[in-house]
């Protein structure tokens, strides 16, 4: 188990989470291994089959602490949440905007533009920090191509055209991803983005950390009363948090890919 910033990660399968007053307790074999005040946390993420007391779940709901359960492989299983914050007028506006093609396109352009620019910055950072160890010509070409694609975003006439630009930008970015991996190349290498299931360690890391990121984005959306399932770029699909995926686009390269 480890606390990182304001999130508690519980990775010990036999752990049991409980509470005592305003404190979160992590127990293993009835022994308290960790005690942390609830006001120090914004989220709790458990992996495997950790149990949790109803009293702790209630405390998390009352204090607005997102409590998520993931499998040992990092697949999302469920989340405990309290009353929806915000107000119905906010959500009704969100639903109307999602049904308005012009507004949905305008917002989607912002998501994709930020994603492309942040992806480009990652490549530029690699060029700046590791110029003597990296293939500068290929990365430089991709940096220029991403700049061109970012400029094309504003001219997209509909969502499908925008998705095409995003797909081309992702292909351009990920073809350079392996060049930015400089150590342990026999273990960590990248040929292409493969999701279900990941076929190598780098893809597994990407998918795992994207799941963690989605937990934080969904919790943030719920905390202000927005509906995570009603998006603008990612359209409605049962069980998919489309708005969270929209907002994640610009955060992927900056928060996840750089760490990987």
PDB file of C-alpha atoms in Angstrom:
ATOM      1  CA  UNK A   1       0.000   0.000   0.000  1.00  0.00           C
ATOM      2  CA  UNK A   2       1.197   3.488  -0.707  1.00  0.00           C
ATOM      3  CA  UNK A   3      -0.095   6.991  -0.419  1.00  0.00           C
ATOM      4  CA  UNK A   4       0.775   9.196  -3.395  1.00  0.00           C
ATOM      5  CA  UNK A   5      -0.243  12.835  -2.987  1.00  0.00           C
ATOM      6  CA  UNK A   6      -3.918  12.658  -1.917  1.00  0.00           C
ATOM      7  CA  UNK A   7      -4.695   9.150  -3.183  1.00  0.00           C
ATOM      8  CA  UNK A   8      -4.263   5.937  -1.198  1.00  0.00           C
ATOM      9  CA  UNK A   9      -3.388   2.868  -3.301  1.00  0.00           C
ATOM     10  CA  UNK A  10      -3.987  -0.500  -1.624  1.00  0.00           C
ATOM     11  CA  UNK A  11      -2.250  -3.298  -3.518  1.00  0.00           C
ATOM     12  CA  UNK A  12      -2.149  -5.969  -0.794  1.00  0.00           C
ATOM     13  CA  UNK A  13      -4.860  -8.529  -1.720  1.00  0.00           C
ATOM     14  CA  UNK A  14      -5.477  -9.634   1.870  1.00  0.00           C
ATOM     15  CA  UNK A  15      -5.896  -6.063   3.157  1.00  0.00           C
ATOM     16  CA  UNK A  16      -9.152  -4.976   4.769  1.00  0.00           C
ATOM     17  CA  UNK A  17     -10.141  -1.316   4.961  1.00  0.00           C
ATOM     18  CA  UNK A  18     -12.112   0.061   7.883  1.00  0.00           C
ATOM     19  CA  UNK A  19     -12.506   3.305   9.756  1.00  0.00           C
ATOM     20  CA  UNK A  20     -12.136   4.554  13.293  1.00  0.00           C
ATOM     21  CA  UNK A  21     -13.639   7.953  13.863  1.00  0.00           C
ATOM     22  CA  UNK A  22     -12.275  10.167  11.085  1.00  0.00           C
ATOM     23  CA  UNK A  23      -9.412   7.817  10.242  1.00  0.00           C
ATOM     24  CA  UNK A  24      -9.044   5.251   7.470  1.00  0.00           C
ATOM     25  CA  UNK A  25      -7.490   1.998   8.675  1.00  0.00           C
ATOM     26  CA  UNK A  26      -5.763  -0.592   6.513  1.00  0.00           C
ATOM     27  CA  UNK A  27      -5.587  -3.968   8.254  1.00  0.00           C
ATOM     28  CA  UNK A  28      -3.761  -7.154   7.320  1.00  0.00           C
ATOM     29  CA  UNK A  29      -4.464 -10.224   9.464  1.00  0.00           C
ATOM     30  CA  UNK A  30      -6.319  -7.957  11.925  1.00  0.00           C
ATOM     31  CA  UNK A  31      -3.178  -5.875  12.419  1.00  0.00           C
ATOM     32  CA  UNK A  32      -3.366  -2.144  11.611  1.00  0.00           C
ATOM     33  CA  UNK A  33      -0.725  -1.434   8.984  1.00  0.00           C
ATOM     34  CA  UNK A  34      -1.737   2.104   8.138  1.00  0.00           C
ATOM     35  CA  UNK A  35      -3.848   4.834   9.712  1.00  0.00           C
ATOM     36  CA  UNK A  36      -4.562   8.047   7.825  1.00  0.00           C
ATOM     37  CA  UNK A  37      -7.074  10.861   8.465  1.00  0.00           C
ATOM     38  CA  UNK A  38      -9.899  10.924   5.927  1.00  0.00           C
ATOM     39  CA  UNK A  39      -9.444  14.676   5.375  1.00  0.00           C
ATOM     40  CA  UNK A  40      -5.988  13.988   3.908  1.00  0.00           C
ATOM     41  CA  UNK A  41      -7.460  11.931   1.078  1.00  0.00           C
ATOM     42  CA  UNK A  42      -9.269  12.663  -2.168  1.00  0.00           C
ATOM     43  CA  UNK A  43      -9.386   9.070  -3.352  1.00  0.00           C
ATOM     44  CA  UNK A  44      -8.822   5.420  -2.408  1.00  0.00           C
ATOM     45  CA  UNK A  45      -8.014   2.806  -5.050  1.00  0.00           C
ATOM     46  CA  UNK A  46      -7.829  -0.880  -4.182  1.00  0.00           C
ATOM     47  CA  UNK A  47      -6.403  -3.667  -6.338  1.00  0.00           C
ATOM     48  CA  UNK A  48      -7.303  -7.317  -6.078  1.00  0.00           C
ATOM     49  CA  UNK A  49      -9.927  -8.421  -3.603  1.00  0.00           C
ATOM     50  CA  UNK A  50      -9.463  -6.024  -0.702  1.00  0.00           C
ATOM     51  CA  UNK A  51     -12.516  -5.799   1.519  1.00  0.00           C
ATOM     52  CA  UNK A  52     -13.967  -2.625   2.999  1.00  0.00           C
ATOM     53  CA  UNK A  53     -16.363  -1.990   5.836  1.00  0.00           C
ATOM     54  CA  UNK A  54     -19.762  -0.365   5.178  1.00  0.00           C
ATOM     55  CA  UNK A  55     -18.833   2.276   7.755  1.00  0.00           C
ATOM     56  CA  UNK A  56     -15.779   3.288   5.729  1.00  0.00           C
ATOM     57  CA  UNK A  57     -17.815   3.426   2.519  1.00  0.00           C
ATOM     58  CA  UNK A  58     -20.316   5.695   4.236  1.00  0.00           C
ATOM     59  CA  UNK A  59     -17.518   7.908   5.560  1.00  0.00           C
ATOM     60  CA  UNK A  60     -16.029   8.227   2.065  1.00  0.00           C
ATOM     61  CA  UNK A  61     -19.437   9.147   0.644  1.00  0.00           C
ATOM     62  CA  UNK A  62     -19.971  11.790   3.309  1.00  0.00           C
ATOM     63  CA  UNK A  63     -16.491  13.294   2.849  1.00  0.00           C
ATOM     64  CA  UNK A  64     -16.491  13.174  -0.942  1.00  0.00           C
ATOM     65  CA  UNK A  65     -13.625  10.680  -1.165  1.00  0.00           C
ATOM     66  CA  UNK A  66     -13.808   8.597  -4.343  1.00  0.00           C
ATOM     67  CA  UNK A  67     -13.457   4.899  -3.516  1.00  0.00           C
ATOM     68  CA  UNK A  68     -12.684   2.635  -6.489  1.00  0.00           C
ATOM     69  CA  UNK A  69     -12.212  -1.110  -6.786  1.00  0.00           C
ATOM     70  CA  UNK A  70      -9.909  -2.484  -9.491  1.00  0.00           C
ATOM     71  CA  UNK A  71      -8.924  -6.033 -10.292  1.00  0.00           C
ATOM     72  CA  UNK A  72      -5.350  -7.146  -9.671  1.00  0.00           C
ATOM     73  CA  UNK A  73      -4.715  -6.470 -13.380  1.00  0.00           C
ATOM     74  CA  UNK A  74      -6.013  -2.918 -13.131  1.00  0.00           C
ATOM     75  CA  UNK A  75      -9.452  -3.416 -14.696  1.00  0.00           C
ATOM     76  CA  UNK A  76     -12.123  -1.156 -13.251  1.00  0.00           C
ATOM     77  CA  UNK A  77     -14.745  -3.037 -11.221  1.00  0.00           C
ATOM     78  CA  UNK A  78     -16.772  -0.389  -9.430  1.00  0.00           C
ATOM     79  CA  UNK A  79     -16.792   2.799  -7.416  1.00  0.00           C
ATOM     80  CA  UNK A  80     -18.556   3.979  -4.262  1.00  0.00           C
ATOM     81  CA  UNK A  81     -19.951   7.493  -4.525  1.00  0.00           C
ATOM     82  CA  UNK A  82     -22.226   9.636  -2.410  1.00  0.00           C
ATOM     83  CA  UNK A  83     -24.935  12.073  -3.390  1.00  0.00           C
ATOM     84  CA  UNK A  84     -24.472  13.814  -6.717  1.00  0.00           C
ATOM     85  CA  UNK A  85     -23.114  17.307  -6.227  1.00  0.00           C
ATOM     86  CA  UNK A  86     -24.052  20.342  -8.290  1.00  0.00           C
ATOM     87  CA  UNK A  87     -27.575  20.907  -9.511  1.00  0.00           C
ATOM     88  CA  UNK A  88     -29.974  19.635 -12.123  1.00  0.00           C
ATOM     89  CA  UNK A  89     -29.651  22.820 -14.208  1.00  0.00           C
ATOM     90  CA  UNK A  90     -25.944  22.117 -14.740  1.00  0.00           C
ATOM     91  CA  UNK A  91     -26.616  18.570 -15.948  1.00  0.00           C
ATOM     92  CA  UNK A  92     -29.518  19.644 -18.161  1.00  0.00           C
ATOM     93  CA  UNK A  93     -27.203  22.175 -19.818  1.00  0.00           C
ATOM     94  CA  UNK A  94     -24.601  19.454 -20.326  1.00  0.00           C
ATOM     95  CA  UNK A  95     -27.194  17.213 -22.015  1.00  0.00           C
ATOM     96  CA  UNK A  96     -28.381  20.030 -24.295  1.00  0.00           C
ATOM     97  CA  UNK A  97     -24.811  20.883 -25.289  1.00  0.00           C
ATOM     98  CA  UNK A  98     -24.057  17.223 -26.032  1.00  0.00           C
ATOM     99  CA  UNK A  99     -27.040  17.153 -28.425  1.00  0.00           C
ATOM    100  CA  UNK A 100     -25.952  20.373 -30.146  1.00  0.00           C
ATOM    101  CA  UNK A 101     -23.573  19.418 -32.961  1.00  0.00           C
ATOM    102  CA  UNK A 102     -22.033  22.886 -33.184  1.00  0.00           C
ATOM    103  CA  UNK A 103     -21.224  23.106 -29.472  1.00  0.00           C
ATOM    104  CA  UNK A 104     -20.050  19.474 -29.342  1.00  0.00           C
ATOM    105  CA  UNK A 105     -17.681  20.121 -32.259  1.00  0.00           C
ATOM    106  CA  UNK A 106     -16.338  23.311 -30.666  1.00  0.00           C
ATOM    107  CA  UNK A 107     -15.551  21.551 -27.376  1.00  0.00           C
ATOM    108  CA  UNK A 108     -14.151  18.490 -29.132  1.00  0.00           C
ATOM    109  CA  UNK A 109     -11.727  20.689 -31.053  1.00  0.00           C
ATOM    110  CA  UNK A 110     -10.369  21.980 -27.748  1.00  0.00           C
ATOM    111  CA  UNK A 111      -9.858  18.455 -26.404  1.00  0.00           C
ATOM    112  CA  UNK A 112      -8.024  17.271 -29.522  1.00  0.00           C
ATOM    113  CA  UNK A 113      -5.970  20.427 -29.982  1.00  0.00           C
ATOM    114  CA  UNK A 114      -4.694  20.147 -26.413  1.00  0.00           C
ATOM    115  CA  UNK A 115      -3.957  16.429 -26.899  1.00  0.00           C
ATOM    116  CA  UNK A 116      -1.915  17.046 -30.055  1.00  0.00           C
ATOM    117  CA  UNK A 117       0.011  19.950 -28.534  1.00  0.00           C
ATOM    118  CA  UNK A 118       0.835  18.015 -25.363  1.00  0.00           C
ATOM    119  CA  UNK A 119       1.946  15.020 -27.437  1.00  0.00           C
ATOM    120  CA  UNK A 120       4.184  17.354 -29.436  1.00  0.00           C
ATOM    121  CA  UNK A 121       5.670  18.773 -26.232  1.00  0.00           C
ATOM    122  CA  UNK A 122       6.585  15.247 -25.098  1.00  0.00           C
ATOM    123  CA  UNK A 123       8.551  14.714 -28.310  1.00  0.00           C
ATOM    124  CA  UNK A 124      10.168  18.127 -28.005  1.00  0.00           C
ATOM    125  CA  UNK A 125      11.178  17.395 -24.406  1.00  0.00           C
ATOM    126  CA  UNK A 126      12.828  14.139 -25.514  1.00  0.00           C
ATOM    127  CA  UNK A 127      14.719  16.023 -28.208  1.00  0.00           C
ATOM    128  CA  UNK A 128      15.839  18.652 -25.756  1.00  0.00           C
ATOM    129  CA  UNK A 129      16.875  16.346 -22.918  1.00  0.00           C
ATOM    130  CA  UNK A 130      18.354  13.382 -24.833  1.00  0.00           C
ATOM    131  CA  UNK A 131      19.516  14.730 -28.165  1.00  0.00           C
ATOM    132  CA  UNK A 132      22.764  12.756 -27.973  1.00  0.00           C
ATOM    133  CA  UNK A 133      20.955   9.420 -27.419  1.00  0.00           C
ATOM    134  CA  UNK A 134      17.893   9.721 -29.621  1.00  0.00           C
ATOM    135  CA  UNK A 135      17.012   9.657 -33.313  1.00  0.00           C
ATOM    136  CA  UNK A 136      16.582  13.384 -33.820  1.00  0.00           C
ATOM    137  CA  UNK A 137      15.577  13.357 -37.512  1.00  0.00           C
ATOM    138  CA  UNK A 138      12.514  11.135 -37.055  1.00  0.00           C
ATOM    139  CA  UNK A 139      11.364  12.899 -33.904  1.00  0.00           C
ATOM    140  CA  UNK A 140      11.891  16.293 -35.527  1.00  0.00           C
ATOM    141  CA  UNK A 141       9.760  15.258 -38.504  1.00  0.00           C
ATOM    142  CA  UNK A 142       6.953  14.090 -36.213  1.00  0.00           C
ATOM    143  CA  UNK A 143       7.132  17.338 -34.230  1.00  0.00           C
ATOM    144  CA  UNK A 144       6.561  19.276 -37.461  1.00  0.00           C
ATOM    145  CA  UNK A 145       3.755  16.947 -38.573  1.00  0.00           C
ATOM    146  CA  UNK A 146       1.981  17.337 -35.225  1.00  0.00           C
ATOM    147  CA  UNK A 147       2.203  21.100 -35.588  1.00  0.00           C
ATOM    148  CA  UNK A 148       0.548  20.827 -39.005  1.00  0.00           C
ATOM    149  CA  UNK A 149      -2.201  18.560 -37.657  1.00  0.00           C
ATOM    150  CA  UNK A 150      -2.832  20.941 -34.745  1.00  0.00           C
ATOM    151  CA  UNK A 151      -3.404  23.726 -37.265  1.00  0.00           C
ATOM    152  CA  UNK A 152      -5.876  21.529 -39.156  1.00  0.00           C
ATOM    153  CA  UNK A 153      -8.042  21.029 -36.080  1.00  0.00           C
ATOM    154  CA  UNK A 154      -9.656  24.468 -36.345  1.00  0.00           C
ATOM    155  CA  UNK A 155     -10.758  23.745 -39.912  1.00  0.00           C
ATOM    156  CA  UNK A 156     -12.512  20.466 -39.085  1.00  0.00           C
ATOM    157  CA  UNK A 157     -16.094  20.660 -40.301  1.00  0.00           C
ATOM    158  CA  UNK A 158     -17.566  17.819 -38.257  1.00  0.00           C
ATOM    159  CA  UNK A 159     -16.749  15.307 -35.547  1.00  0.00           C
ATOM    160  CA  UNK A 160     -15.761  12.561 -37.978  1.00  0.00           C
ATOM    161  CA  UNK A 161     -13.195  14.808 -39.697  1.00  0.00           C
ATOM    162  CA  UNK A 162     -11.850  15.750 -36.269  1.00  0.00           C
ATOM    163  CA  UNK A 163     -11.556  12.089 -35.279  1.00  0.00           C
ATOM    164  CA  UNK A 164      -9.605  11.483 -38.471  1.00  0.00           C
ATOM    165  CA  UNK A 165      -7.143  14.228 -37.556  1.00  0.00           C
ATOM    166  CA  UNK A 166      -6.844  12.819 -34.027  1.00  0.00           C
ATOM    167  CA  UNK A 167      -6.183   9.326 -35.400  1.00  0.00           C
ATOM    168  CA  UNK A 168      -3.453  10.594 -37.731  1.00  0.00           C
ATOM    169  CA  UNK A 169      -1.870  12.557 -34.879  1.00  0.00           C
ATOM    170  CA  UNK A 170      -1.921   9.511 -32.583  1.00  0.00           C
ATOM    171  CA  UNK A 171      -0.267   7.395 -35.278  1.00  0.00           C
ATOM    172  CA  UNK A 172       2.397  10.068 -35.796  1.00  0.00           C
ATOM    173  CA  UNK A 173       3.059  10.328 -32.068  1.00  0.00           C
ATOM    174  CA  UNK A 174       3.146   6.641 -31.204  1.00  0.00           C
ATOM    175  CA  UNK A 175       5.477   5.746 -34.069  1.00  0.00           C
ATOM    176  CA  UNK A 176       8.121   7.692 -32.102  1.00  0.00           C
ATOM    177  CA  UNK A 177       7.239   6.290 -28.702  1.00  0.00           C
ATOM    178  CA  UNK A 178       9.851   3.531 -28.748  1.00  0.00           C
ATOM    179  CA  UNK A 179      12.563   6.089 -29.536  1.00  0.00           C
ATOM    180  CA  UNK A 180      11.900   7.790 -26.204  1.00  0.00           C
ATOM    181  CA  UNK A 181      12.498   4.570 -24.220  1.00  0.00           C
ATOM    182  CA  UNK A 182      16.223   4.724 -23.509  1.00  0.00           C
ATOM    183  CA  UNK A 183      16.842   2.053 -20.859  1.00  0.00           C
ATOM    184  CA  UNK A 184      16.132  -1.685 -20.445  1.00  0.00           C
ATOM    185  CA  UNK A 185      15.225  -1.963 -24.121  1.00  0.00           C
ATOM    186  CA  UNK A 186      15.202  -5.765 -23.937  1.00  0.00           C
ATOM    187  CA  UNK A 187      12.289  -5.574 -21.496  1.00  0.00           C
ATOM    188  CA  UNK A 188      10.558  -2.312 -22.422  1.00  0.00           C
ATOM    189  CA  UNK A 189       9.886  -1.767 -26.114  1.00  0.00           C
ATOM    190  CA  UNK A 190       6.984  -0.426 -28.131  1.00  0.00           C
ATOM    191  CA  UNK A 191       5.883  -1.270 -31.688  1.00  0.00           C
ATOM    192  CA  UNK A 192       2.263  -0.090 -31.750  1.00  0.00           C
ATOM    193  CA  UNK A 193      -0.569   0.767 -29.401  1.00  0.00           C
ATOM    194  CA  UNK A 194      -2.425  -2.443 -28.506  1.00  0.00           C
ATOM    195  CA  UNK A 195      -5.238  -2.220 -25.968  1.00  0.00           C
ATOM    196  CA  UNK A 196      -7.241  -5.424 -25.559  1.00  0.00           C
ATOM    197  CA  UNK A 197      -5.224  -7.142 -24.351  1.00  0.00           C
ATOM    198  CA  UNK A 198      -1.887  -5.312 -24.146  1.00  0.00           C
ATOM    199  CA  UNK A 199       0.803  -7.402 -25.836  1.00  0.00           C
ATOM    200  CA  UNK A 200       3.893  -6.000 -24.132  1.00  0.00           C
ATOM    201  CA  UNK A 201       4.955  -4.300 -20.915  1.00  0.00           C
ATOM    202  CA  UNK A 202       4.791  -0.758 -22.269  1.00  0.00           C
ATOM    203  CA  UNK A 203       1.230  -1.202 -23.550  1.00  0.00           C
ATOM    204  CA  UNK A 204       0.290  -2.783 -20.222  1.00  0.00           C
ATOM    205  CA  UNK A 205       1.704   0.213 -18.349  1.00  0.00           C
ATOM    206  CA  UNK A 206      -0.131   2.652 -20.608  1.00  0.00           C
ATOM    207  CA  UNK A 207      -3.466   0.873 -20.181  1.00  0.00           C
ATOM    208  CA  UNK A 208      -3.015   0.549 -16.426  1.00  0.00           C
ATOM    209  CA  UNK A 209      -2.163   4.205 -15.869  1.00  0.00           C
ATOM    210  CA  UNK A 210      -4.941   5.373 -18.210  1.00  0.00           C
ATOM    211  CA  UNK A 211      -7.322   3.447 -15.917  1.00  0.00           C
ATOM    212  CA  UNK A 212      -5.928   5.285 -12.887  1.00  0.00           C
ATOM    213  CA  UNK A 213      -6.266   8.602 -14.710  1.00  0.00           C
ATOM    214  CA  UNK A 214      -9.881   7.837 -15.610  1.00  0.00           C
ATOM    215  CA  UNK A 215     -10.619   7.225 -11.913  1.00  0.00           C
ATOM    216  CA  UNK A 216      -9.413  10.706 -11.032  1.00  0.00           C
ATOM    217  CA  UNK A 217     -11.187  12.407 -13.936  1.00  0.00           C
ATOM    218  CA  UNK A 218     -14.504  10.676 -13.244  1.00  0.00           C
ATOM    219  CA  UNK A 219     -14.274  11.537  -9.551  1.00  0.00           C
ATOM    220  CA  UNK A 220     -13.551  15.185 -10.420  1.00  0.00           C
ATOM    221  CA  UNK A 221     -16.534  15.329 -12.782  1.00  0.00           C
ATOM    222  CA  UNK A 222     -18.859  13.818 -10.202  1.00  0.00           C
ATOM    223  CA  UNK A 223     -17.582  16.201  -7.532  1.00  0.00           C
ATOM    224  CA  UNK A 224     -18.880  19.198  -9.498  1.00  0.00           C
ATOM    225  CA  UNK A 225     -22.139  17.555 -10.567  1.00  0.00           C
ATOM    226  CA  UNK A 226     -21.380  16.739 -14.213  1.00  0.00           C
ATOM    227  CA  UNK A 227     -22.427  13.415 -15.731  1.00  0.00           C
ATOM    228  CA  UNK A 228     -19.239  11.485 -16.667  1.00  0.00           C
ATOM    229  CA  UNK A 229     -21.129   9.361 -19.193  1.00  0.00           C
ATOM    230  CA  UNK A 230     -22.348  12.201 -21.425  1.00  0.00           C
ATOM    231  CA  UNK A 231     -19.511  13.395 -23.623  1.00  0.00           C
ATOM    232  CA  UNK A 232     -18.954  15.459 -26.753  1.00  0.00           C
ATOM    233  CA  UNK A 233     -16.137  13.805 -28.709  1.00  0.00           C
ATOM    234  CA  UNK A 234     -16.793  10.297 -27.364  1.00  0.00           C
ATOM    235  CA  UNK A 235     -20.432   9.616 -28.006  1.00  0.00           C
ATOM    236  CA  UNK A 236     -22.862   7.818 -25.705  1.00  0.00           C
ATOM    237  CA  UNK A 237     -22.324   4.121 -25.098  1.00  0.00           C
ATOM    238  CA  UNK A 238     -23.740   2.127 -22.169  1.00  0.00           C
ATOM    239  CA  UNK A 239     -21.157   1.763 -19.436  1.00  0.00           C
ATOM    240  CA  UNK A 240     -18.648   4.179 -20.969  1.00  0.00           C
ATOM    241  CA  UNK A 241     -17.664   7.393 -19.212  1.00  0.00           C
ATOM    242  CA  UNK A 242     -17.542   9.459 -22.382  1.00  0.00           C
ATOM    243  CA  UNK A 243     -16.986  12.880 -20.800  1.00  0.00           C
ATOM    244  CA  UNK A 244     -14.133  11.494 -18.698  1.00  0.00           C
ATOM    245  CA  UNK A 245     -12.548  10.130 -21.876  1.00  0.00           C
ATOM    246  CA  UNK A 246     -12.968  13.549 -23.507  1.00  0.00           C
ATOM    247  CA  UNK A 247     -11.148  15.329 -20.707  1.00  0.00           C
ATOM    248  CA  UNK A 248      -8.491  12.630 -20.480  1.00  0.00           C
ATOM    249  CA  UNK A 249      -7.358  13.257 -24.051  1.00  0.00           C
ATOM    250  CA  UNK A 250      -5.264  16.294 -23.210  1.00  0.00           C
ATOM    251  CA  UNK A 251      -3.892  14.682 -20.039  1.00  0.00           C
ATOM    252  CA  UNK A 252      -2.698  11.364 -21.492  1.00  0.00           C
ATOM    253  CA  UNK A 253       0.656  12.486 -22.870  1.00  0.00           C
ATOM    254  CA  UNK A 254       1.444  14.882 -20.051  1.00  0.00           C
ATOM    255  CA  UNK A 255       0.521  12.710 -17.054  1.00  0.00           C
ATOM    256  CA  UNK A 256       0.714   9.099 -18.262  1.00  0.00           C
ATOM    257  CA  UNK A 257       2.961   8.795 -21.301  1.00  0.00           C
ATOM    258  CA  UNK A 258       5.808  10.791 -19.777  1.00  0.00           C
ATOM    259  CA  UNK A 259       5.731   8.611 -16.667  1.00  0.00           C
ATOM    260  CA  UNK A 260       5.747   5.421 -18.746  1.00  0.00           C
TER     261      UNK A 260
END
